[in-house]
Amino acid sequence: LKAAFAHNQEWGLAVALLHEVTQHRHGAGSKWGPFLDSLEMRLLGSSVVQELGGTFAAELLKLEEEEVQSGFRWVSSNVCKSDNTGICNRRAGSRSTAGTFTQQDFRWALAVVKQNAVPLRLETTGKEYLSLV
């Protein structure tokens, strides 16, 4: 997970979010449970996307989808493929790669991160990082 944060903080935070959601809903629970329950992100349906065709909004959607695909590929290859902690698994407590999260899961998590992440600065080190609020 450190590699994901070092490569792209939003992607790393999306993976951490998916892990916490899995623990909360299907595992031993998460101390962030009440916060996770408050997160909602609706994605545009295909009819809305079609209606936006040829507009600037459609171009922005295309760029977002390209980032989702790129991020999912990178995370799958560089985090999940070598993961032995189960952080990428949809089934809490399982270390089997058969249950790893999907591109659709990553799309949702990245959208939540983009909507809710804010930069925070550690007073002790001055280092800035993203956090969900």
PDB file of C-alpha atoms in Angstrom, residues 30-110:
ATOM      1  CA  SER A  30     -13.700  -1.087  10.956  1.00  0.00           C
ATOM      2  CA  LYS A  31     -13.257   1.723  13.438  1.00  0.00           C
ATOM      3  CA  TRP A  32     -14.297   3.955  10.527  1.00  0.00           C
ATOM      4  CA  GLY A  33     -17.667   2.150  10.158  1.00  0.00           C
ATOM      5  CA  PRO A  34     -19.996   5.110  10.849  1.00  0.00           C
ATOM      6  CA  PHE A  35     -17.980   7.315   8.481  1.00  0.00           C
ATOM      7  CA  LEU A  36     -17.966   4.619   5.781  1.00  0.00           C
ATOM      8  CA  ASP A  37     -21.751   4.304   6.080  1.00  0.00           C
ATOM      9  CA  SER A  38     -22.062   8.016   5.322  1.00  0.00           C
ATOM     10  CA  LEU A  39     -20.135   7.808   2.038  1.00  0.00           C
ATOM     11  CA  GLU A  40     -22.195   7.804  -1.105  1.00  0.00           C
ATOM     12  CA  MET A  41     -21.119   8.210  -4.652  1.00  0.00           C
ATOM     13  CA  ARG A  42     -23.496   7.866  -7.512  1.00  0.00           C
ATOM     14  CA  LEU A  43     -22.029   7.203 -10.914  1.00  0.00           C
ATOM     15  CA  LEU A  44     -23.713   8.399 -14.091  1.00  0.00           C
ATOM     16  CA  GLY A  45     -25.898   5.856 -15.863  1.00  0.00           C
ATOM     17  CA  SER A  46     -25.350   4.912 -19.498  1.00  0.00           C
ATOM     18  CA  SER A  47     -28.354   6.955 -20.687  1.00  0.00           C
ATOM     19  CA  VAL A  48     -26.931  10.118 -19.089  1.00  0.00           C
ATOM     20  CA  VAL A  49     -23.473   9.412 -20.521  1.00  0.00           C
ATOM     21  CA  GLN A  50     -25.008   8.973 -24.001  1.00  0.00           C
ATOM     22  CA  GLU A  51     -26.915  12.230 -23.620  1.00  0.00           C
ATOM     23  CA  LEU A  52     -23.649  14.017 -22.835  1.00  0.00           C
ATOM     24  CA  GLY A  53     -22.030  12.766 -26.052  1.00  0.00           C
ATOM     25  CA  GLY A  54     -20.111  15.440 -27.955  1.00  0.00           C
ATOM     26  CA  THR A  55     -19.961  17.844 -25.012  1.00  0.00           C
ATOM     27  CA  PHE A  56     -17.103  19.054 -22.841  1.00  0.00           C
ATOM     28  CA  ALA A  57     -18.593  17.011 -19.982  1.00  0.00           C
ATOM     29  CA  ALA A  58     -18.244  13.869 -22.117  1.00  0.00           C
ATOM     30  CA  GLU A  59     -14.561  14.665 -22.653  1.00  0.00           C
ATOM     31  CA  LEU A  60     -14.082  15.048 -18.906  1.00  0.00           C
ATOM     32  CA  LEU A  61     -15.808  11.704 -18.336  1.00  0.00           C
ATOM     33  CA  LYS A  62     -13.475  10.114 -20.869  1.00  0.00           C
ATOM     34  CA  LEU A  63     -10.439  11.485 -19.024  1.00  0.00           C
ATOM     35  CA  GLU A  64     -11.813  10.227 -15.706  1.00  0.00           C
ATOM     36  CA  GLU A  65     -12.407   6.766 -17.159  1.00  0.00           C
ATOM     37  CA  GLU A  66      -8.870   6.690 -18.551  1.00  0.00           C
ATOM     38  CA  GLU A  67      -7.542   7.480 -15.074  1.00  0.00           C
ATOM     39  CA  VAL A  68      -9.697   4.730 -13.545  1.00  0.00           C
ATOM     40  CA  GLN A  69      -8.357   2.211 -16.058  1.00  0.00           C
ATOM     41  CA  SER A  70      -4.765   3.346 -15.612  1.00  0.00           C
ATOM     42  CA  GLY A  71      -5.049   3.383 -11.825  1.00  0.00           C
ATOM     43  CA  PHE A  72      -6.713  -0.011 -11.665  1.00  0.00           C
ATOM     44  CA  ARG A  73      -4.045  -1.548 -13.916  1.00  0.00           C
ATOM     45  CA  TRP A  74      -1.237  -0.028 -11.866  1.00  0.00           C
ATOM     46  CA  VAL A  75      -2.731  -1.015  -8.505  1.00  0.00           C
ATOM     47  CA  SER A  76      -3.527  -4.535  -9.750  1.00  0.00           C
ATOM     48  CA  SER A  77       0.030  -5.038 -11.025  1.00  0.00           C
ATOM     49  CA  ASN A  78       2.002  -3.229  -8.339  1.00  0.00           C
ATOM     50  CA  VAL A  79      -0.038  -3.659  -5.161  1.00  0.00           C
ATOM     51  CA  CYS A  80      -2.520  -6.508  -5.471  1.00  0.00           C
ATOM     52  CA  LYS A  81      -0.385  -8.933  -7.473  1.00  0.00           C
ATOM     53  CA  SER A  82       2.301  -9.033  -4.787  1.00  0.00           C
ATOM     54  CA  ASP A  83      -0.060  -8.496  -1.836  1.00  0.00           C
ATOM     55  CA  ASN A  84       0.128 -11.058   0.951  1.00  0.00           C
ATOM     56  CA  THR A  85      -1.897  -9.074   3.478  1.00  0.00           C
ATOM     57  CA  GLY A  86      -5.317  -9.389   1.836  1.00  0.00           C
ATOM     58  CA  ILE A  87      -5.689  -5.623   1.384  1.00  0.00           C
ATOM     59  CA  CYS A  88      -7.008  -6.044  -2.175  1.00  0.00           C
ATOM     60  CA  ASN A  89      -9.530  -8.778  -1.399  1.00  0.00           C
ATOM     61  CA  ARG A  90     -13.277  -8.333  -1.534  1.00  0.00           C
ATOM     62  CA  ARG A  91     -13.700 -11.161   0.976  1.00  0.00           C
ATOM     63  CA  ALA A  92     -12.475  -9.961   4.344  1.00  0.00           C
ATOM     64  CA  GLY A  93     -10.003 -12.260   6.020  1.00  0.00           C
ATOM     65  CA  SER A  94      -9.183 -14.032   2.751  1.00  0.00           C
ATOM     66  CA  ARG A  95      -5.773 -13.893   1.139  1.00  0.00           C
ATOM     67  CA  SER A  96      -6.975 -15.562  -2.044  1.00  0.00           C
ATOM     68  CA  THR A  97      -6.529 -13.494  -5.191  1.00  0.00           C
ATOM     69  CA  ALA A  98      -9.795 -14.924  -6.556  1.00  0.00           C
ATOM     70  CA  GLY A  99     -11.709 -12.306  -4.599  1.00  0.00           C
ATOM     71  CA  THR A 100      -9.781  -9.148  -5.443  1.00  0.00           C
ATOM     72  CA  PHE A 101     -11.705  -5.953  -5.978  1.00  0.00           C
ATOM     73  CA  THR A 102     -12.839  -5.052  -9.474  1.00  0.00           C
ATOM     74  CA  GLN A 103     -12.360  -2.052 -11.730  1.00  0.00           C
ATOM     75  CA  GLN A 104     -15.926  -1.052 -10.867  1.00  0.00           C
ATOM     76  CA  ASP A 105     -15.028  -1.150  -7.152  1.00  0.00           C
ATOM     77  CA  PHE A 106     -11.936   0.966  -7.859  1.00  0.00           C
ATOM     78  CA  ARG A 107     -14.019   3.435  -9.935  1.00  0.00           C
ATOM     79  CA  TRP A 108     -16.392   3.937  -6.989  1.00  0.00           C
ATOM     80  CA  ALA A 109     -13.578   4.333  -4.453  1.00  0.00           C
ATOM     81  CA  LEU A 110     -11.616   6.758  -6.630  1.00  0.00           C
TER      82      LEU A 110
END
